[in-house]
CSV table of C-alpha atoms in Angstrom, one decimal:
chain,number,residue,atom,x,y,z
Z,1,UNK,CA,-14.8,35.8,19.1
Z,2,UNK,CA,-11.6,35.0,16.5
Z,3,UNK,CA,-12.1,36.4,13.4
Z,4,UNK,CA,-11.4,33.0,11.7
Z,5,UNK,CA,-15.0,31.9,12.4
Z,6,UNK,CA,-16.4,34.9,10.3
Z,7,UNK,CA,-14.2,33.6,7.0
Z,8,UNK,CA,-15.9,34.9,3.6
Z,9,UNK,CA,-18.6,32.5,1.8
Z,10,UNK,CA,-15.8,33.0,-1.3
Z,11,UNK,CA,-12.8,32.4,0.7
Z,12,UNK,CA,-14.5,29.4,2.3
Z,13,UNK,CA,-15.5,27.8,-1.0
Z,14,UNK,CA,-11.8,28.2,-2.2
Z,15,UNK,CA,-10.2,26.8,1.0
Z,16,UNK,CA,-12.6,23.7,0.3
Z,17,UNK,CA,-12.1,23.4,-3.5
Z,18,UNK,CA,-8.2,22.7,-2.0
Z,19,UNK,CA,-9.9,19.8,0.5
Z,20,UNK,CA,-11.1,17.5,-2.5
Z,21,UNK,CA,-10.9,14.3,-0.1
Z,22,UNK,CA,-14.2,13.5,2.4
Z,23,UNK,CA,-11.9,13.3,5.2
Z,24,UNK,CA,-10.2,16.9,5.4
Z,25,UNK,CA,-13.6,18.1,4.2
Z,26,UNK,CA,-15.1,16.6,7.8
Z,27,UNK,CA,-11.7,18.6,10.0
Z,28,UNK,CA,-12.8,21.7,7.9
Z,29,UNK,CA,-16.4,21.1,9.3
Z,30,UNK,CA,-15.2,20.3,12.8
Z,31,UNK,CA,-13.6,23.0,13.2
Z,32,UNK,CA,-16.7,25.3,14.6
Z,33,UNK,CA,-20.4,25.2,14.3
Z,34,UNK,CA,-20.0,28.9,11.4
Z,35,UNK,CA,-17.5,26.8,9.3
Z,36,UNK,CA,-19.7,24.0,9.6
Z,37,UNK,CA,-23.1,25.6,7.9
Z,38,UNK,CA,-20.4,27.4,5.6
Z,39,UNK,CA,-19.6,24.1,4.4
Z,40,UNK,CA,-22.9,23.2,4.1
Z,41,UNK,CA,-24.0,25.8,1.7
Z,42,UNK,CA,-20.7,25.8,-0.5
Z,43,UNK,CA,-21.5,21.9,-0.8
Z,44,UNK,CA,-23.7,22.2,-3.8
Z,45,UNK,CA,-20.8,23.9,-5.6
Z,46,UNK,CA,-18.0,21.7,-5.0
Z,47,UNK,CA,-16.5,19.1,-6.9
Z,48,UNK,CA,-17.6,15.9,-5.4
Z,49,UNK,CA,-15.2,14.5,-2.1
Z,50,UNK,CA,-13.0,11.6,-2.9
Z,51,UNK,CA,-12.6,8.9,-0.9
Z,52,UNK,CA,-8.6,7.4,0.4
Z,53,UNK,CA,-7.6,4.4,-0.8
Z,54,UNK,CA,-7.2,1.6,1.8
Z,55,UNK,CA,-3.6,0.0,1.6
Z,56,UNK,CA,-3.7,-2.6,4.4
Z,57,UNK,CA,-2.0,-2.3,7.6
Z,58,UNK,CA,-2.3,1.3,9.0
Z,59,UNK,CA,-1.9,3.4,5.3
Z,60,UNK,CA,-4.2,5.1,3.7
Z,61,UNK,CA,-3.4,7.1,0.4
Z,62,UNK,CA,-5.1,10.0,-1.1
Z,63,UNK,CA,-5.9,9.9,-4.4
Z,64,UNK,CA,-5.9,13.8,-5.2
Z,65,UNK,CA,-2.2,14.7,-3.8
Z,66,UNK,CA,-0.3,11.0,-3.7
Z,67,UNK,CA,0.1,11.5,0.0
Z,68,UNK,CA,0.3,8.7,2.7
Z,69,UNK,CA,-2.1,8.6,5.7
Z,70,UNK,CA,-1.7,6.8,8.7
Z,71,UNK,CA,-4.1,5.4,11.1
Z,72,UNK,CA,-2.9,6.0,14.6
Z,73,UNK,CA,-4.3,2.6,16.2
Z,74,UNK,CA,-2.8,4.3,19.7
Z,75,UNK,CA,-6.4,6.5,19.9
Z,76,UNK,CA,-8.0,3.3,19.9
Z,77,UNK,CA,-8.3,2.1,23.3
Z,78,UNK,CA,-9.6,-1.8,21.9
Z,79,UNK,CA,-6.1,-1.7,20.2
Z,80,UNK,CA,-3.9,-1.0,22.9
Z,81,UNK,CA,-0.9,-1.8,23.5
Z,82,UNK,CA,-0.4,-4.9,21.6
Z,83,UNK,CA,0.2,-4.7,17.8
Z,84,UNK,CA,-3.0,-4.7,15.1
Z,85,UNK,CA,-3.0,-4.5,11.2
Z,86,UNK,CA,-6.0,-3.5,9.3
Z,87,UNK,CA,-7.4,-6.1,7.2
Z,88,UNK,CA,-10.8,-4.6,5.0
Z,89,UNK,CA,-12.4,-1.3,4.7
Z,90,UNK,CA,-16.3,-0.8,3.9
Z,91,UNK,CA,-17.3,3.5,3.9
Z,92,UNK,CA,-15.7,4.7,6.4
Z,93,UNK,CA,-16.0,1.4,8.7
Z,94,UNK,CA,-12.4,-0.4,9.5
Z,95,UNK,CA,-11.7,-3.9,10.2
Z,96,UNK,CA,-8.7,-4.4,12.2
Z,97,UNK,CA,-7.4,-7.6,14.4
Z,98,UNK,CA,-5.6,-7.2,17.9
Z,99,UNK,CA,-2.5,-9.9,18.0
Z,100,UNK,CA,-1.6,-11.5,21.4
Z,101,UNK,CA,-2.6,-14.1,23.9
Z,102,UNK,CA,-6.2,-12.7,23.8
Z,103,UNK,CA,-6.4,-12.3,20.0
Z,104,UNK,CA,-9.5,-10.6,18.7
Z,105,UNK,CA,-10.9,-9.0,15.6
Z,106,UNK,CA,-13.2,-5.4,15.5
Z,107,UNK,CA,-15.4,-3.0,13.2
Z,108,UNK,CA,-14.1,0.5,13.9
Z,109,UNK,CA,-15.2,4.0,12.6
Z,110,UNK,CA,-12.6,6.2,13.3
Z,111,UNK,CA,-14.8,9.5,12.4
Z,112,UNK,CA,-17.9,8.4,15.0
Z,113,UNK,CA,-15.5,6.3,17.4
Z,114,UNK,CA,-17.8,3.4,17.3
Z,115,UNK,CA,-16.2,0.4,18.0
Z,116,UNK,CA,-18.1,-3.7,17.3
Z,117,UNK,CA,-16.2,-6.4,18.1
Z,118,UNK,CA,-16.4,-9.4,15.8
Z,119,UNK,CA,-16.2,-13.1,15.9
Z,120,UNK,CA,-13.0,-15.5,14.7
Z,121,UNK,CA,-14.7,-18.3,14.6
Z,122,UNK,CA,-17.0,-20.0,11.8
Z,123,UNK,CA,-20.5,-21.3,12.4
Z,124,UNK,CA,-18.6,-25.0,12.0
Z,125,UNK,CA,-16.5,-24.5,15.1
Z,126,UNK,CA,-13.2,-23.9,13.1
Z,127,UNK,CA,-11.4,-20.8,15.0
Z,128,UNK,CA,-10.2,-18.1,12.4
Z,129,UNK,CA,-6.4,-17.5,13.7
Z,130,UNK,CA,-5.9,-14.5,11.5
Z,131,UNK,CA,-9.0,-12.7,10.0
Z,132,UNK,CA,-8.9,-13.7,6.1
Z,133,UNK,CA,-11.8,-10.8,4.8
Z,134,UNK,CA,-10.8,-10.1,1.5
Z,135,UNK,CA,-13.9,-7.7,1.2
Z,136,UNK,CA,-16.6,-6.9,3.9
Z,137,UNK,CA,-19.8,-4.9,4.0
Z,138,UNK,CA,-21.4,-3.6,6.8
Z,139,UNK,CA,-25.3,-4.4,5.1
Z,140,UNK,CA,-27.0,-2.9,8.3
Z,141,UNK,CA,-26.3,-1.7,11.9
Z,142,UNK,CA,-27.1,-5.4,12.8
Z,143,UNK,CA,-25.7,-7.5,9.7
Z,144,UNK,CA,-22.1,-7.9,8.4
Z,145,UNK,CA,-21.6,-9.8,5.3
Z,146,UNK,CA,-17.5,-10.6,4.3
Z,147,UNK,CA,-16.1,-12.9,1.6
Z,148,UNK,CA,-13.2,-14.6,2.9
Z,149,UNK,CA,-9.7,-15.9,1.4
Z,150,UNK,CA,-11.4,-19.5,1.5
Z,151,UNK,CA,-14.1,-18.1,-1.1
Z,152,UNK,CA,-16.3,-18.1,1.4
Z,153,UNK,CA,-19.1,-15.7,1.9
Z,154,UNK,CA,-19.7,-15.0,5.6
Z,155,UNK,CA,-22.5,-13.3,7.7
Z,156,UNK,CA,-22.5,-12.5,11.6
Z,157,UNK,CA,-24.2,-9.9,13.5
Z,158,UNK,CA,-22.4,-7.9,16.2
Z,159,UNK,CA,-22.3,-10.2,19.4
Z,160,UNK,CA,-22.7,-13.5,17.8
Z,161,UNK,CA,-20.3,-16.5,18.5
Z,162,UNK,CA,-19.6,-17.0,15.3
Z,163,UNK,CA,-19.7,-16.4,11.0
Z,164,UNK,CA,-22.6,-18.4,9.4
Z,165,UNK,CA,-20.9,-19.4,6.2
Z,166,UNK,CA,-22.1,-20.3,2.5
Z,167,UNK,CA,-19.6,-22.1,0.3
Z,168,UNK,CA,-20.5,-22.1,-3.5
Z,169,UNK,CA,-20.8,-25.4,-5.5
Z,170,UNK,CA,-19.8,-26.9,-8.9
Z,171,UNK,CA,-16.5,-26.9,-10.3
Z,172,UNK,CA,-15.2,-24.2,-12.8
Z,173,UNK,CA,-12.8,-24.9,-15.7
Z,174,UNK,CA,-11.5,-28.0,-13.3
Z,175,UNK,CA,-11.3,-25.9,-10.3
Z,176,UNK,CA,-13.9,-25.2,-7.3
Z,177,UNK,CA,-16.4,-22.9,-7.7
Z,178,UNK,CA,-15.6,-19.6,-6.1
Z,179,UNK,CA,-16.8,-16.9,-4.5
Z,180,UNK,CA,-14.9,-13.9,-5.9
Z,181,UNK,CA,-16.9,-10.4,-4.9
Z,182,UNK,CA,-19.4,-9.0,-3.4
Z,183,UNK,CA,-21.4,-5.9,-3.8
Z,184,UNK,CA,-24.7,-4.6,-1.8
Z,185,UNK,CA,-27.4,-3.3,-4.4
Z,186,UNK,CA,-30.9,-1.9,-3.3
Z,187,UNK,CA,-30.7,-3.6,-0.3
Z,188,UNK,CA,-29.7,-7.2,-1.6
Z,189,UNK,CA,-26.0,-8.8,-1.5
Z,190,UNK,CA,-25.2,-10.3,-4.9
Z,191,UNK,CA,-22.3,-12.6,-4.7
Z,192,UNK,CA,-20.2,-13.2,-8.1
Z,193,UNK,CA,-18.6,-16.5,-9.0
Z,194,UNK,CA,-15.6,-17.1,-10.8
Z,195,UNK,CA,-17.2,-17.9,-13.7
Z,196,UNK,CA,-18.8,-14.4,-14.1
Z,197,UNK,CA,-22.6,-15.5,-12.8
Z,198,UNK,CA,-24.0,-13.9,-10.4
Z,199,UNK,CA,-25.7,-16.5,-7.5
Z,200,UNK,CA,-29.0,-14.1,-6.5
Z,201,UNK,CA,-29.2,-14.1,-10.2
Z,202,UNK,CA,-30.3,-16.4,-12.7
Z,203,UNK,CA,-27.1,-18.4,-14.4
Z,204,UNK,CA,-26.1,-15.8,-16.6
Z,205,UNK,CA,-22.2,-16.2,-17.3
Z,206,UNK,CA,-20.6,-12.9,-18.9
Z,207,UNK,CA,-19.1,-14.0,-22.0
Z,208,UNK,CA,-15.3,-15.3,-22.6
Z,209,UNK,CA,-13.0,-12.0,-23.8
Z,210,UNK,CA,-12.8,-11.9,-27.5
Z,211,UNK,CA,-8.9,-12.9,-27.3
Z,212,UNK,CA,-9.2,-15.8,-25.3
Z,213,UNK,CA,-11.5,-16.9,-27.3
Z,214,UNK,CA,-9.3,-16.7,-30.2
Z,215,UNK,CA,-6.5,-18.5,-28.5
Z,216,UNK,CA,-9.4,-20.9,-26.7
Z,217,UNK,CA,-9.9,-22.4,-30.7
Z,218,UNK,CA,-5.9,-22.3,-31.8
Z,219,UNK,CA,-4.2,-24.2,-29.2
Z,220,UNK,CA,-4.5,-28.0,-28.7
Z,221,UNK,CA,-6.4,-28.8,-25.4
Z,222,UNK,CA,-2.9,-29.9,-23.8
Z,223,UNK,CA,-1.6,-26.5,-24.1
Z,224,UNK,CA,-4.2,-25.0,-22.2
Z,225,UNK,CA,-3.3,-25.6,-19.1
Z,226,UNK,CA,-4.3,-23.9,-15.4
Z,227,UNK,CA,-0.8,-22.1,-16.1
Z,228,UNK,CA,-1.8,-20.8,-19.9
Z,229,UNK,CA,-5.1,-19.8,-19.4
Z,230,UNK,CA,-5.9,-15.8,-19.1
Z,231,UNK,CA,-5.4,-14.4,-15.5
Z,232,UNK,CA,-8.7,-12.4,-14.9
Z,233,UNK,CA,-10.3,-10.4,-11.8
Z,234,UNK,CA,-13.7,-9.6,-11.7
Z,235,UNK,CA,-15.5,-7.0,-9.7
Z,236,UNK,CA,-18.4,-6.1,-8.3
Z,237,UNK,CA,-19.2,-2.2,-8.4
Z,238,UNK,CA,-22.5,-0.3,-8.0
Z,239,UNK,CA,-23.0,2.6,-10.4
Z,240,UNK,CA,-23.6,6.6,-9.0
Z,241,UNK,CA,-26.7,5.6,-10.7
Z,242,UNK,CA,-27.5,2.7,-8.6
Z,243,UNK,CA,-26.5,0.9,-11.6
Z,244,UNK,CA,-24.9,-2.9,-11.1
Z,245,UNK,CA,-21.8,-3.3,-12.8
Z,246,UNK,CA,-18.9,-6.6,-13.4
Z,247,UNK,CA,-15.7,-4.8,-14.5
Z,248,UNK,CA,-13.8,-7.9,-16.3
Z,249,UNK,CA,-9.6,-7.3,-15.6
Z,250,UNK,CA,-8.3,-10.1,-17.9
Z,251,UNK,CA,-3.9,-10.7,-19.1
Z,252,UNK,CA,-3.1,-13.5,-21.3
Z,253,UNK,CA,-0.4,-15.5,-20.3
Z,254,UNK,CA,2.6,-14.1,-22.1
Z,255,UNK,CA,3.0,-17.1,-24.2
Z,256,UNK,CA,-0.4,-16.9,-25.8
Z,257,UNK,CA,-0.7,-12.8,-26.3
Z,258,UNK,CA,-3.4,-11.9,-28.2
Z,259,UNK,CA,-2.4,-9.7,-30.6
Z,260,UNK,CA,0.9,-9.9,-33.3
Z,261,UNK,CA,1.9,-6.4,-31.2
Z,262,UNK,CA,1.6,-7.5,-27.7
Z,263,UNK,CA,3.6,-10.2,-28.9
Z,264,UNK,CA,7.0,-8.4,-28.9
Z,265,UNK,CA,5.9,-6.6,-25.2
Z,266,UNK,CA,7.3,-7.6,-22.2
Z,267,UNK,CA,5.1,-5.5,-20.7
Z,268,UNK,CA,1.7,-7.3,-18.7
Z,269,UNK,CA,-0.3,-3.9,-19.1
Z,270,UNK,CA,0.6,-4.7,-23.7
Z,271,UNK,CA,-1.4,-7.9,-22.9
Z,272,UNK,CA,-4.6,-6.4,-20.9
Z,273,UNK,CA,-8.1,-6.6,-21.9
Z,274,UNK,CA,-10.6,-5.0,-20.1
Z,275,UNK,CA,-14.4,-5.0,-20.1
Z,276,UNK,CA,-17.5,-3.4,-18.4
Z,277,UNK,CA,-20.7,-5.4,-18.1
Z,278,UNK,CA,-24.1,-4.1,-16.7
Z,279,UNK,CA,-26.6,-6.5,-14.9
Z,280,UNK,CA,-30.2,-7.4,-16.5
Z,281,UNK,CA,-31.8,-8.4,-13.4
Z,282,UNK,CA,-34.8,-9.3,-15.2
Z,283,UNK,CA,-33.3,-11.2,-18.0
Z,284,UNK,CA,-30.7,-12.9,-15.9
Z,285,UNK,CA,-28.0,-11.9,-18.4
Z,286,UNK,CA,-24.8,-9.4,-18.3
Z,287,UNK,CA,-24.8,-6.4,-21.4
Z,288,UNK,CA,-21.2,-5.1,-22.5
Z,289,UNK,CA,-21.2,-1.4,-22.0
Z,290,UNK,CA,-18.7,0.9,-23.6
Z,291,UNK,CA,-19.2,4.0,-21.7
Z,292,UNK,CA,-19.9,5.0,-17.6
Z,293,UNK,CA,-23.0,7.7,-16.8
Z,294,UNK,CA,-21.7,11.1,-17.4
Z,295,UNK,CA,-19.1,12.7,-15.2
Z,296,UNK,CA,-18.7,8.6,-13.9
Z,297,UNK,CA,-15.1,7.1,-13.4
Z,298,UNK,CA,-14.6,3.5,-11.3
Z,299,UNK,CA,-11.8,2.4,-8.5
Z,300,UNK,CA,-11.7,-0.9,-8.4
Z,301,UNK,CA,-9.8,-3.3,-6.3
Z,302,UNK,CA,-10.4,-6.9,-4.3
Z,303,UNK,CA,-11.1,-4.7,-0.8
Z,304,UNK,CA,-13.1,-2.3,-2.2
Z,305,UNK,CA,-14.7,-1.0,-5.4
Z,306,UNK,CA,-16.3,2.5,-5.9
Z,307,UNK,CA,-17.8,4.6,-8.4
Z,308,UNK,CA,-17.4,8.1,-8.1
Z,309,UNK,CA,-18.0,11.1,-9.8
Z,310,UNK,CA,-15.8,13.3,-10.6
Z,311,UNK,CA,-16.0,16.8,-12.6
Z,312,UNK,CA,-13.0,16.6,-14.7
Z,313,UNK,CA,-10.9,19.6,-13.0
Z,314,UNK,CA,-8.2,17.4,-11.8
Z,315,UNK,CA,-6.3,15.6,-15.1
Z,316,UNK,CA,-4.7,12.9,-13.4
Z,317,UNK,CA,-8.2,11.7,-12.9
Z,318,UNK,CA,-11.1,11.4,-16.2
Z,319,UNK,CA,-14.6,10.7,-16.5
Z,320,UNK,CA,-15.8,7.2,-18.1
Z,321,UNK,CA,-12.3,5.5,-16.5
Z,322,UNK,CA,-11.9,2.3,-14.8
Z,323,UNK,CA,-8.8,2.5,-11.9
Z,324,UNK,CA,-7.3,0.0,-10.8
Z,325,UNK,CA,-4.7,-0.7,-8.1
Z,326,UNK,CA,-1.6,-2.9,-10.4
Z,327,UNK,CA,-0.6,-4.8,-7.3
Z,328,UNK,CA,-4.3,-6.2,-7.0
Z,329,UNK,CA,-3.7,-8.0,-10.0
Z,330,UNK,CA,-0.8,-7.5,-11.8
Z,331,UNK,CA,1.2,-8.8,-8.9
Z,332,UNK,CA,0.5,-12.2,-10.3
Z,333,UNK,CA,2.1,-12.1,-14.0
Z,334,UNK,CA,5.1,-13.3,-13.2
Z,335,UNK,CA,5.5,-14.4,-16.8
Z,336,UNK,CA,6.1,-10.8,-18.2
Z,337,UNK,CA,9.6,-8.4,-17.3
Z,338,UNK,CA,7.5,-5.4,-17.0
Z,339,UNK,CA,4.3,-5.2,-14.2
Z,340,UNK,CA,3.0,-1.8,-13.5
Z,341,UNK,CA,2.3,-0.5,-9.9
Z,342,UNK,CA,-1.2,0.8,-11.5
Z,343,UNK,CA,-3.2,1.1,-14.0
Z,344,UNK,CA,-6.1,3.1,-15.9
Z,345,UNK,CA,-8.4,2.0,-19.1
Z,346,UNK,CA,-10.4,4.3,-20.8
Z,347,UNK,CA,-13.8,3.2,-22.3
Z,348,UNK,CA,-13.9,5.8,-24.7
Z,349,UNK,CA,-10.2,4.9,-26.4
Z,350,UNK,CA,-9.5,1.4,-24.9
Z,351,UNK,CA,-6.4,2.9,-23.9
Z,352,UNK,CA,-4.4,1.5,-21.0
């Protein structure tokens, strides 16, 4: 037998320490059944595995060395020849649509190689021409649950005709309610509205950021228009804890900033207030937190949101930090000069 199957428990622990994302961790494993249980028992002493961060299309970046993956949709046999994009990512499950004549839309797992083809079609006969997931979750083997561009929240099983959908109601600030995230927490989907209450909750709206509440009493109701109010995101994360969290992503419109400071900034990031809430699923209510569960940092972003915990060896990424993907949100100030690619808030400084 080679030699290479016989590698040292040290050696193996620091060849894996050099792996810190899940999916190189997995080739390490596959490589023969002696690396596999030498994985296994260095597990307990290596920094937790991080996840790559889902680009759309076929890219995939890894958060520990900046590098670009691609997805080779030519293994896929459901994807050949014609051309696909990848639309939603839930784990390590991948939602991509087949373009053509015979256009169709699948759940695929490219580390098992399971395939399940879904519907594009909604329970009310409308035909989905391009798949419109902003965020999906695979709930159980048999249940899919998606929120789509229309603010919809959509649930099929595998094999059904079609998405069963459930539109919110009620108007917000003049607008349509919407549905804005979802999140699966002990076995329940809790679906957040864009007016920060949760619907499997009791109406509990998260409170209105401190600086648009100080520009909410200073400006005349004509000036606070759809185009001067705050642009905000909120998400949907659970804890490592199995805690549920709202991270609140909020930029004042450039001509209302909120401080004499930001004022001056051309900069959106100058004007960005950010907040953590934790669910009271008892009292129906959302509490402010200032600080994550030890060793605790969250990536958050429209497709996907994750907490993960991390052990403070690598610098470019901290403990008690909310990430964030700049083109998720920042992508729509196009009052201010300046719009970062990215962006990073600590809860312990409330620096961005």
């Amino acid at each position: 037998p080679s030699p290479w199957s016989e590698l040292p428990a040290d050696l193996v622990g620091l060849i894996l320490r050099v792996l810190p994302c899940h999916i190189d961790r997995l080739r390490f494993r596959s490589v023969c059944r002696q690396w596999r249980l030498a994985e296994r028992q260095q597990r307990r002493h290596l920094p937790p595995a991080l996840p790559l961060i889902c680009l759309g299309r076929h890219d995939f970046l890894s958060p520990a060395g900046g590098e670009l993956r691609r997805f080779r949709t030519d293994d896929v046999d459901v994807l050949r020849p014609v051309s696909s994009l990848c639309h939603a990512s839930f784990g390590s499950w991948l939602v991509y649509q087949r373009y053509g004549e015979d256009s169709k839309c699948f759940l695929i797992n490219p580390l098992s190689g399971a395939t399940i083809e879904m519907p594009l079609r909604l329970d009310d006969g409308a035909r989905i021409n391009i798949f419109s997931a902003r965020k999906i979750i695979v709930c159980s083997p048999d249940l899919v649950a998606a929120i789509l561009w229309g603010s919809t929240v959509a649930f099929c099983r595998p094999g059904a005709p079609s998405w069963s959908a459930c539109r919110p109601s009620g108007n917000c600030y003049g607008r349509r309610r919407e549905y804005v995230d979802i999140a699966l927490h002990r076995g329940k989907l809790y679906a957040l509205n864009n007016d920060g209450s949760s619907s499997f909750m009791r109406s509990a709206p998260a409170p209105a950021p401190a600086a648009y509440r100080r520009r909410r009493t200073r400006t005349s109701s004509s000036a606070r228009s759809r185009h001067s109010l705050p642009r905000w995101r909120r998400y949907l994360v659970v804890s490592c804890a199995g805690k549920l969290l709202m991270v609140e992503w909020m930029v004042v419109h450039a001509r209302y900033p909120c401080s004499r400071s930001a004022a001056s900034s051309s900069n959106a990031a100058d004007q960005a207030v950010l907040k953590v809430f934790e669910a009271d699923l008892e009292g129906g209510r959302w509490t402010e937190v200032n600080s994550l569960d030890n060793g605790e940092a969250l990536f958050v972003g429209r497709g996907c949101s994750k907490a993960v915990r991390l052990t403070g060896s690598d610098r470019r990424f901290q403990e008690n930090c909310v990430y964030i993907l700049g083109n998720d949100f920042f992508g729509y100030c196009y009052d201010y000069e300046d719009t970062p690619s990215y962006a990073s808030y600590d809860l312990r400084s409330s620096a961005i």
